[in-house]
Coordinates of C-alpha atoms and ligand atoms in Angstrom, one line a residue:
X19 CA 46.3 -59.1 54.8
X20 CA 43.3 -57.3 56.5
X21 CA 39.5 -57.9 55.8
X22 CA 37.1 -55.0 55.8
X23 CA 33.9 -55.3 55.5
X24 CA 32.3 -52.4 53.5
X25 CA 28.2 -51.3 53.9
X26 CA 26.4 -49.5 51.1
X27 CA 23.0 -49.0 50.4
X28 CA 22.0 -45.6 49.4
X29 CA 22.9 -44.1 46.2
X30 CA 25.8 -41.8 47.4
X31 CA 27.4 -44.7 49.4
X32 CA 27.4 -46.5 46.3
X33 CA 29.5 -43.5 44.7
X34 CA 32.2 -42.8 47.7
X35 CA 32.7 -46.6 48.2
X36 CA 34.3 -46.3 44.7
X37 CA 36.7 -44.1 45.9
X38 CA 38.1 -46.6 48.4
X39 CA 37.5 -49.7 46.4
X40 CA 39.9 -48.1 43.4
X41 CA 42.4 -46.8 45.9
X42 CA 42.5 -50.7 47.2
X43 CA 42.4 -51.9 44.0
X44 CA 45.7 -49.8 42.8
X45 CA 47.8 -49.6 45.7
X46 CA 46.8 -52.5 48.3
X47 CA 45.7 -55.4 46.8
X48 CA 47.9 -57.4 48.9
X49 CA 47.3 -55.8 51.9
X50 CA 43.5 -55.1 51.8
X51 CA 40.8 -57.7 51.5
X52 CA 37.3 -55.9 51.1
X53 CA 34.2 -57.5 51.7
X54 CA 31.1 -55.9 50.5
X55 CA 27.8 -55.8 51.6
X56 CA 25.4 -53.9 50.0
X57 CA 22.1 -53.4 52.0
X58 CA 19.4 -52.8 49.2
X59 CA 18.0 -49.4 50.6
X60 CA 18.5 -48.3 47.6
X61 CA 17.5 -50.8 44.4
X62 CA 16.5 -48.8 41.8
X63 CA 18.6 -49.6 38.6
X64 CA 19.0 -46.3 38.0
X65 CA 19.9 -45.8 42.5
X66 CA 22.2 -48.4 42.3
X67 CA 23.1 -50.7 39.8
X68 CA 24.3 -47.7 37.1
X69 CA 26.9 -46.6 39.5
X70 CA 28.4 -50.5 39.7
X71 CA 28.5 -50.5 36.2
X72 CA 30.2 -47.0 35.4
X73 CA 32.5 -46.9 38.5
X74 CA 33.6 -50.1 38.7
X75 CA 33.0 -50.8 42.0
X76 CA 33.4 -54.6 42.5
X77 CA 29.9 -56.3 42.8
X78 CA 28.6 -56.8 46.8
X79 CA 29.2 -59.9 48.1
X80 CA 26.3 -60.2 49.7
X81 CA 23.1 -58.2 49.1
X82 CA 20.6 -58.0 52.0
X83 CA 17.6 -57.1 49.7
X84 CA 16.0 -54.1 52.5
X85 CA 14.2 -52.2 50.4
X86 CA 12.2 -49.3 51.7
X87 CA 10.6 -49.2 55.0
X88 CA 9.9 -47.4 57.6
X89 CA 13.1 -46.1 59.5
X90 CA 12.7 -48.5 62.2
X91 CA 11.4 -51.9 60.2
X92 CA 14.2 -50.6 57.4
X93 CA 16.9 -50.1 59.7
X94 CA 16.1 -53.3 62.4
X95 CA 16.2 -55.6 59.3
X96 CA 20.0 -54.2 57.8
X97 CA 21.0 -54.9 61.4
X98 CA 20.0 -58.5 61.9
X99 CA 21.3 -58.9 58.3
X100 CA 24.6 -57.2 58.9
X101 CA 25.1 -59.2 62.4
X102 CA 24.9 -62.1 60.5
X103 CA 27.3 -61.4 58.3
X104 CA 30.1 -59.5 60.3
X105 CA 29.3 -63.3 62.5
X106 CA 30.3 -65.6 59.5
X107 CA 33.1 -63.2 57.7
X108 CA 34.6 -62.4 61.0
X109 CA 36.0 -59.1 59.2
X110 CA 39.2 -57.2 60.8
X111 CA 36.8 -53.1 60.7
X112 CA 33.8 -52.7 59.0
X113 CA 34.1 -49.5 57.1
X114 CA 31.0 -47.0 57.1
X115 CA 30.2 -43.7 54.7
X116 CA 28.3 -41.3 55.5
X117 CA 24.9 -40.8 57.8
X118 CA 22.0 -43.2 55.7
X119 CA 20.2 -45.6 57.5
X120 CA 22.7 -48.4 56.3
X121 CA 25.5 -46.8 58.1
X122 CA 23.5 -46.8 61.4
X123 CA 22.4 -50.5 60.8
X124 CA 26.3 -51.1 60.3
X125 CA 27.4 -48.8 63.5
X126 CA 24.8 -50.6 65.6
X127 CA 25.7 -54.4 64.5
X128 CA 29.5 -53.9 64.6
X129 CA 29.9 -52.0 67.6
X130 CA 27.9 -54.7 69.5
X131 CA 29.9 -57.2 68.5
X132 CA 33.0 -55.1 68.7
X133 CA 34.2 -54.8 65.0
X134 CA 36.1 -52.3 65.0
X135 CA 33.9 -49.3 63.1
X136 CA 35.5 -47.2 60.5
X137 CA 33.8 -44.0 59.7
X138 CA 34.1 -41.8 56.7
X139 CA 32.9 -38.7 56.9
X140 CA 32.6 -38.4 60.1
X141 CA 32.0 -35.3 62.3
X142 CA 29.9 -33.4 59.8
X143 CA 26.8 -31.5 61.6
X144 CA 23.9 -29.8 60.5
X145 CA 22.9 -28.8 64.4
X146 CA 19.4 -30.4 63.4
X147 CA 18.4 -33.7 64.9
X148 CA 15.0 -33.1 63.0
X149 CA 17.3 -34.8 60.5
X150 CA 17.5 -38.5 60.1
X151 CA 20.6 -38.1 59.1
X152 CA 21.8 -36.2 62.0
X153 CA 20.9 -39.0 64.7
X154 CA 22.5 -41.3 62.5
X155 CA 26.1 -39.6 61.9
X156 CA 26.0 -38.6 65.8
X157 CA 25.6 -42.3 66.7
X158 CA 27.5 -44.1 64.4
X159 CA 30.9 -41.3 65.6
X160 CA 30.0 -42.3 69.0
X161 CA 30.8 -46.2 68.3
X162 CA 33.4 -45.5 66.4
X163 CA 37.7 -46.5 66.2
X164 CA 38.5 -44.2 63.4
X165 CA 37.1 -41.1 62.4
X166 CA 37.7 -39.8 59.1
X167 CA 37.1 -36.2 58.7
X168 CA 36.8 -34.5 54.8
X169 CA 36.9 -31.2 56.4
X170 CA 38.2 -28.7 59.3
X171 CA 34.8 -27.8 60.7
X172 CA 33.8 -31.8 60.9
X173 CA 37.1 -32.6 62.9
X174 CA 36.6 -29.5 65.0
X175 CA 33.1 -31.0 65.8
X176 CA 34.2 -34.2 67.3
X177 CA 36.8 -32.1 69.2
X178 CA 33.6 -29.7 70.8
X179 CA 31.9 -33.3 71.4
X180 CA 35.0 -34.6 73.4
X181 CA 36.8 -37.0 71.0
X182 CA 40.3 -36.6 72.4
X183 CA 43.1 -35.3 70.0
X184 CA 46.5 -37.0 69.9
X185 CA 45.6 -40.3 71.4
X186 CA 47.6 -43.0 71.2
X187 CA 47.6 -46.6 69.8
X188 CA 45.9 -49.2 70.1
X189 CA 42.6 -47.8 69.3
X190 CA 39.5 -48.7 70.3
X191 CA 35.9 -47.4 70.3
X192 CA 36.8 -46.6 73.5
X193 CA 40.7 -44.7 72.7
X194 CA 39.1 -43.4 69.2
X195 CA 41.7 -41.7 66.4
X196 CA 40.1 -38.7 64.4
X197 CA 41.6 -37.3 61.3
X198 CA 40.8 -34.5 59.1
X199 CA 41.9 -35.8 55.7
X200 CA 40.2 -34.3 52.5
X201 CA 37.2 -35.5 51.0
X202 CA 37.2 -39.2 49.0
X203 CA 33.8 -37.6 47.0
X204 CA 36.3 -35.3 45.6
X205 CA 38.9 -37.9 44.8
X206 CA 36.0 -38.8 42.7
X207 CA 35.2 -36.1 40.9
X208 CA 38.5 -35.4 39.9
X209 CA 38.8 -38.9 38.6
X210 CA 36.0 -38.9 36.7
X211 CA 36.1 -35.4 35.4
X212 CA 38.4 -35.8 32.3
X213 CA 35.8 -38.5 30.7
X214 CA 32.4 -37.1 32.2
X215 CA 31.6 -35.3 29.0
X216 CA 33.4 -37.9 26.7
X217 CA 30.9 -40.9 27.9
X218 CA 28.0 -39.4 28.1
X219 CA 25.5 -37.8 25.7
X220 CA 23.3 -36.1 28.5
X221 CA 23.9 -32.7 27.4
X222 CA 22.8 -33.7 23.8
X223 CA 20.2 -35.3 24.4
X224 CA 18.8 -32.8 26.4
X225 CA 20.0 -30.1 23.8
X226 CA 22.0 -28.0 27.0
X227 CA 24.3 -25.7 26.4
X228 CA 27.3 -24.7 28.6
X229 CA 26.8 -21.9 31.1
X230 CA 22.9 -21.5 29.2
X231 CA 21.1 -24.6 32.2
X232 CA 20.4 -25.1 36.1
X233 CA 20.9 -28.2 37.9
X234 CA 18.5 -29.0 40.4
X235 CA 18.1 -32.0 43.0
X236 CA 15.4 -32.2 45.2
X237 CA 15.5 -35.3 47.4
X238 CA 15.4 -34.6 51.2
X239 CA 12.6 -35.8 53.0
X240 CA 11.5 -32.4 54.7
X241 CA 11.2 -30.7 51.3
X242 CA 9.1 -34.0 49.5
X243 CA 7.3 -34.6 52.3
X244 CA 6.0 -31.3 53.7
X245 CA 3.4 -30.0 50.8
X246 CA 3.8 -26.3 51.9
X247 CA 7.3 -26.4 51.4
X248 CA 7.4 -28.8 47.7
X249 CA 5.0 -26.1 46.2
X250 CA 6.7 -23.2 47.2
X251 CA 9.7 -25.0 45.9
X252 CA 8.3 -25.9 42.7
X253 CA 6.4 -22.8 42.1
X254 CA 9.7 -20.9 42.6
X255 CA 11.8 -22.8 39.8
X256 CA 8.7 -22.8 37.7
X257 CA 9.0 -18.7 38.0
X258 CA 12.9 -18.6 37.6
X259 CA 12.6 -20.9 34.7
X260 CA 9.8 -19.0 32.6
X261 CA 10.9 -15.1 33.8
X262 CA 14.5 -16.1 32.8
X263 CA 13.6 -18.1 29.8
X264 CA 16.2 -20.9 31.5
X265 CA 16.2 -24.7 31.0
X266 CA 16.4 -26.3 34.5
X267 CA 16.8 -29.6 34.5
X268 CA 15.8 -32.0 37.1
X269 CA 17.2 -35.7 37.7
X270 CA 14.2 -36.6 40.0
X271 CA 15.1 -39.0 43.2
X272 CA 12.8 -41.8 43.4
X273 CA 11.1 -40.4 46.6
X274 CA 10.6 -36.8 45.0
X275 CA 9.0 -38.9 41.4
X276 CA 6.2 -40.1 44.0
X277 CA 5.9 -37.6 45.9
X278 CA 4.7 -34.9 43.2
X279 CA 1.7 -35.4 41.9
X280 CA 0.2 -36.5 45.3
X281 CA 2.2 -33.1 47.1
X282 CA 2.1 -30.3 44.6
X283 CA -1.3 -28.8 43.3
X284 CA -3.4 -29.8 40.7
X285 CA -2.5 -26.6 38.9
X286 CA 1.3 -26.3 39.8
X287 CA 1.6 -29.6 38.4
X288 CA 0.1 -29.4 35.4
X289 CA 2.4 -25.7 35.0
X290 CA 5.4 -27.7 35.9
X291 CA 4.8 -30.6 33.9
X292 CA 4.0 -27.8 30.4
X293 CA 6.7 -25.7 31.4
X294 CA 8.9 -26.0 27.8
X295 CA 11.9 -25.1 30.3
X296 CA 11.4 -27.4 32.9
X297 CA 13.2 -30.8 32.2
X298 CA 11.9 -33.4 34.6
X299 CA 14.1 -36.9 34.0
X300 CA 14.5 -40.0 36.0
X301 CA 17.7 -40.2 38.4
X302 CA 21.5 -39.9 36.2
X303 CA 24.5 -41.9 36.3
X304 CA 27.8 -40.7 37.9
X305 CA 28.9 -39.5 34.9
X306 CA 25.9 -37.8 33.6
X307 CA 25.8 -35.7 36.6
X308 CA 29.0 -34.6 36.7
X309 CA 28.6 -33.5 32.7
X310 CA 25.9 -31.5 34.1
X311 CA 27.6 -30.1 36.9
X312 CA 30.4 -29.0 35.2
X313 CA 28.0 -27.1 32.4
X314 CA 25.3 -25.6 34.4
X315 CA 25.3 -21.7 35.3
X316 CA 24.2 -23.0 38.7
X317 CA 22.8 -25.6 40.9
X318 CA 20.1 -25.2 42.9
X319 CA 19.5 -28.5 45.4
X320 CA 18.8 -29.9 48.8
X321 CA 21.7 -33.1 48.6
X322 CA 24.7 -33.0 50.4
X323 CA 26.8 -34.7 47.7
X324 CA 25.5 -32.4 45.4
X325 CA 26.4 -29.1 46.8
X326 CA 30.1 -30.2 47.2
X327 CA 30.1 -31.3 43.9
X328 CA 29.1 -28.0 42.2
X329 CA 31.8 -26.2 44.4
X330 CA 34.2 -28.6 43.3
X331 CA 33.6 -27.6 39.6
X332 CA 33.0 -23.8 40.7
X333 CA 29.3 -23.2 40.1
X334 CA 27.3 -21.4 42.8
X335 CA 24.6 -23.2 44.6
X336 CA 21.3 -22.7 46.3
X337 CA 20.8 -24.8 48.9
X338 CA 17.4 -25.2 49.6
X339 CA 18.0 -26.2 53.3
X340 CA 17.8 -24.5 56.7
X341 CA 21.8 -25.5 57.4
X342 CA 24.5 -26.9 56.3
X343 CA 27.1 -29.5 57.2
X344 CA 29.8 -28.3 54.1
X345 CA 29.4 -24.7 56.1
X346 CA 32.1 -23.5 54.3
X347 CA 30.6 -23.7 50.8
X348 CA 28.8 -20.6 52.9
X349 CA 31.4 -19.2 54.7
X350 CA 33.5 -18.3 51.3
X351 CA 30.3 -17.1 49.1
X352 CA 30.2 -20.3 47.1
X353 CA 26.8 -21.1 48.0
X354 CA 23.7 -19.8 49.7
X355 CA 21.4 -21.6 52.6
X356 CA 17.5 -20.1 51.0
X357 CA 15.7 -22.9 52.6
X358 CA 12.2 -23.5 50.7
X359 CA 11.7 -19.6 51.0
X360 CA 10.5 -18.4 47.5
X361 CA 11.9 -15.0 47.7
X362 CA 15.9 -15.9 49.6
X363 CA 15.8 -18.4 46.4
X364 CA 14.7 -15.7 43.9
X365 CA 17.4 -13.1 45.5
X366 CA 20.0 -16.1 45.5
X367 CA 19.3 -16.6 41.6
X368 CA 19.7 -12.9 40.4
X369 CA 22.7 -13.0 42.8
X370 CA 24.9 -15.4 41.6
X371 CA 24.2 -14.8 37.7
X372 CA 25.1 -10.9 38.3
X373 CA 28.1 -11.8 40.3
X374 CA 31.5 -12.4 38.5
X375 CA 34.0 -13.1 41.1
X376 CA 33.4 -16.2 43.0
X377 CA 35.8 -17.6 45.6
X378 CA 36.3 -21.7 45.5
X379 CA 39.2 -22.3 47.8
X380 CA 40.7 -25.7 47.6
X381 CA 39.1 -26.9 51.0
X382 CA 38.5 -30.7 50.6
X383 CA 42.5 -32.1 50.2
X384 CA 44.1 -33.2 47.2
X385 CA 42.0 -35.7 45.5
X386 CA 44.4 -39.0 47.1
X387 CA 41.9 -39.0 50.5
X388 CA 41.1 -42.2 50.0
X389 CA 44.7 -43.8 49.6
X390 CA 45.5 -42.1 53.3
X391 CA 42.1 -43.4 54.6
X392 CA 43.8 -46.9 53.6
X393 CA 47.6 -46.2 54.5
X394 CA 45.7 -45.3 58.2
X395 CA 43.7 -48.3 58.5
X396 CA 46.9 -50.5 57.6
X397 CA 48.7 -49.2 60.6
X398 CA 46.4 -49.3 62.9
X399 CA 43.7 -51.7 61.8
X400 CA 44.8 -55.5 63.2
Ligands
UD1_520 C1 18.4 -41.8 51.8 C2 19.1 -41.3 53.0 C3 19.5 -39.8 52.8 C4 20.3 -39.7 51.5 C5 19.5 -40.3 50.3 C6 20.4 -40.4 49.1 C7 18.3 -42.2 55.2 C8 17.5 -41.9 56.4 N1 18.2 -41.3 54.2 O1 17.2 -41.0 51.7 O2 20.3 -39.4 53.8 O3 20.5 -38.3 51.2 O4 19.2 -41.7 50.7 O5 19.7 -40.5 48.0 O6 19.0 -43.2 55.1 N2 12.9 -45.3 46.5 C9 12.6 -45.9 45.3 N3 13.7 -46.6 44.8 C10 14.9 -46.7 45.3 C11 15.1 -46.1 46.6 C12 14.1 -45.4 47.1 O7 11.5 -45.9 44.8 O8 15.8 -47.4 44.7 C13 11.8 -44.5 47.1 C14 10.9 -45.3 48.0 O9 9.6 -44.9 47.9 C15 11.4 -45.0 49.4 C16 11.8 -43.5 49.2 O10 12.3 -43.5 47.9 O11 10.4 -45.1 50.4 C17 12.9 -43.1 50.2 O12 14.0 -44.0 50.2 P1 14.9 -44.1 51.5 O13 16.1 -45.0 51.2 O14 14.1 -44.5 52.7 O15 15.4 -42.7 51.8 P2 16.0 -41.5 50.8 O16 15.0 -40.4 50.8 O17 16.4 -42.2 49.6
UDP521 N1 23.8 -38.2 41.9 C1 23.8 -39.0 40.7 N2 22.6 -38.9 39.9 C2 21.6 -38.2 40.2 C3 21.6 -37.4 41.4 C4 22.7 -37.5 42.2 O1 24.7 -39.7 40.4 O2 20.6 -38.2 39.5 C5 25.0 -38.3 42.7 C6 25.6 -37.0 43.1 O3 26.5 -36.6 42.1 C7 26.3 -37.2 44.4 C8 25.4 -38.3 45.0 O4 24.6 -38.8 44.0 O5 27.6 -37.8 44.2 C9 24.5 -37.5 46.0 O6 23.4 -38.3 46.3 P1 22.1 -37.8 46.9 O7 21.8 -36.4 46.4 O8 21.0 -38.8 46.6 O9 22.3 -37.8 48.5 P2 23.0 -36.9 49.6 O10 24.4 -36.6 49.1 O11 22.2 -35.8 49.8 O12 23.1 -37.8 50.7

């Protein structure tokens, strides 16, 4: 029997570590012994909790209570709290997702200490270290024993950045193993497809009508932060909306909520907040949003998770980003980098509802990623 020790903390953490957890759960319950820790960055009930409770994640064994913070008060504190505990459990790999500050805190402690660091979803770019996120999936690779890679162009990456393929065991962070092994966010999807519509009564309550909606997410800290970019990006949905006489609904993250009324105009908001066609709501479940991914005409957002997700379920997507890191959602006409630029979005919009022949390759493996991850770490994990 092995112990990992699992981080979460942010919301789409919370949803891939189900992934593994079930996969553990099913087929290596005498062989796998997970610890987890969740780090509190994100605490919301609707952030966090919801997703325990719908995806049956086992609850964290420990809870470090962060909470938000600056990047370097938020992220100093998961380490010291993460030390601690890697110290007492003495855990065989920690195991990482992603690029939030939880999964630096987890890189920096372990590595340290020299726990073995497992990353998932490793290699991904966006070529933009104006991005927290880009500093922290570049470190945490660079500490790391095992690389999991959901895609081509991520394993490619860590090839370009001289991770060696074809090394041999024992590995180390200094003898690293990288993989390119499909994507454990679409193991979830698929699993939770069938019943998404079944448990839910988010498109009822909302009165939404398949194909007859937009999804949109707007959470990423350049777009809620920056007020010349959140009007422009508010006052464009706000136009799409009323000139196409189409509902757009909004699950707003937390940050975005607050953000709004201090960000937009006085005028914009109050048009926003009249706009019969604009549904603003608080965050969704799991569940909830994949209802609405699989009904909307389109999605129009700035999340990572997100983007994939309406690929997975063949909807087209504006992503309202300079770049990518799922750069073959672009590469196959799936989706459409507009940044916050009112007219690429606009021509991205009358785009993909005039166009009938969308391409969704299968690109991210065969929904059982996260039973290799585990068949991987079983070998090679000691
Ligand atoms: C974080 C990740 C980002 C990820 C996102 C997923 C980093 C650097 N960023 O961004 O990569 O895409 O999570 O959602 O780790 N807040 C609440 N309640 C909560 C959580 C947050 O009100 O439960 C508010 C707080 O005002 C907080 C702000 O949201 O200051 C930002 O939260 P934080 O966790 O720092 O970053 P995210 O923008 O959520
Ligand atoms: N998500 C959710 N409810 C919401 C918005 C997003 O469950 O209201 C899910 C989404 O389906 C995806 C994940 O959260 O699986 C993405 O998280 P987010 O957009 O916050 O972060 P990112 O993927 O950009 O890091």
């Amino acid at each position: 029997m092995i112990k990992l020790l699992t981080i979460i903390g942010a919301r789409p953490q919370i949803i891939k570590a189900a992934a593994l957890s079930r996969a553990v759960k099913d087929k290596f319950n005498n062989e796998i012994k997970e610890i987890i820790v969740h780090t509190g960055q994100h605490y919301d009930e609707n952030m966090s909790q919801v997703f325990f409770d719908e995806l049956q994640i086992p609850t964290p064994d420990y809870n470090l209570n962060t909470g938000s913070g600056s990047h370097g008060k938020q992220t100093a504190s998961m380490i010291s709290g993460i030390e601690e505990i890697l110290l007492k459990e003495k855990p065989n790999a920690i195991v990482l997702y992603g690029d939030t500050n939880s999964t630096l805190a987890g890189a920096i402690a372990a590595s340290k200490i020299q726990v073995p660091v497992i990353h998932i979803e490793a290699g991904l770019r966006s070529f933009n270290k104006s991005m927290p996120e880009e500093i922290n999936r570049i470190m945490c690779d660079h500490v790391s024993t095992l690389l999991f890679s959901p895609t081509k162009a991520g394993y490619d990456n860590l090839v370009k950045e001289g991770f060696e393929e074809n090394t041999l065991p024992p590995y180390s962070f200094n003898n690293p193993k990288i993989y390119h092994c499909g994507d454990i966010m679409y193991d979830n999807s698929l699993y939770f497809s069938s019943i998404a519509e079944q448990k839910t009564s988010v498109l009822k309550e909302y009165a939404l009508q398949t194909g007859k909606f937009v999804l949109a997410t707007i959470h990423r800290n350049n777009n809620t932060d920056d007020p010349i970019r959140l009007n422009a990006l508010f006052n464009v949905l706000n136009t799409i909306a009323t000139e196409n006489k189409i509902k757009i609904i909004l699950p707003l993250h937390p940050r975005t909520a607050k953000l709004l009324p201090v960000n937009l105009s006085p005028e914009l908001y109050n048009k926003i907040k009249s706009n019969e066609y604009i549904l603003i709501i608080p965050p969704v479940s799991f569940l909830e949003i994949i209802a609405l991914e699989k009904n909307a005409s389109l999605v129009i957002t700035d999340s990572g998770g997100v983007q994939k997700e309406a690929f997975f379920f063949q909807k087209p997507c504006i992503i309202l980003r300079s770049e990518t890191e799922w750069i073959e959602l672009i590469n196959c006409g799936a989706a459409r980098i507009t940044d916050a630029d009112e007219v690429k979005i606009k021509e991205a919009y009358t785009h993909f509802i005039t166009v009938k022949d969308l391409y969704f390759p299968a690109l991210f493996g065969d929904g059982k990623a996260a039973e290799f991850i585990c068949g991987e770490i079983l070998k090679y994990v000691h």
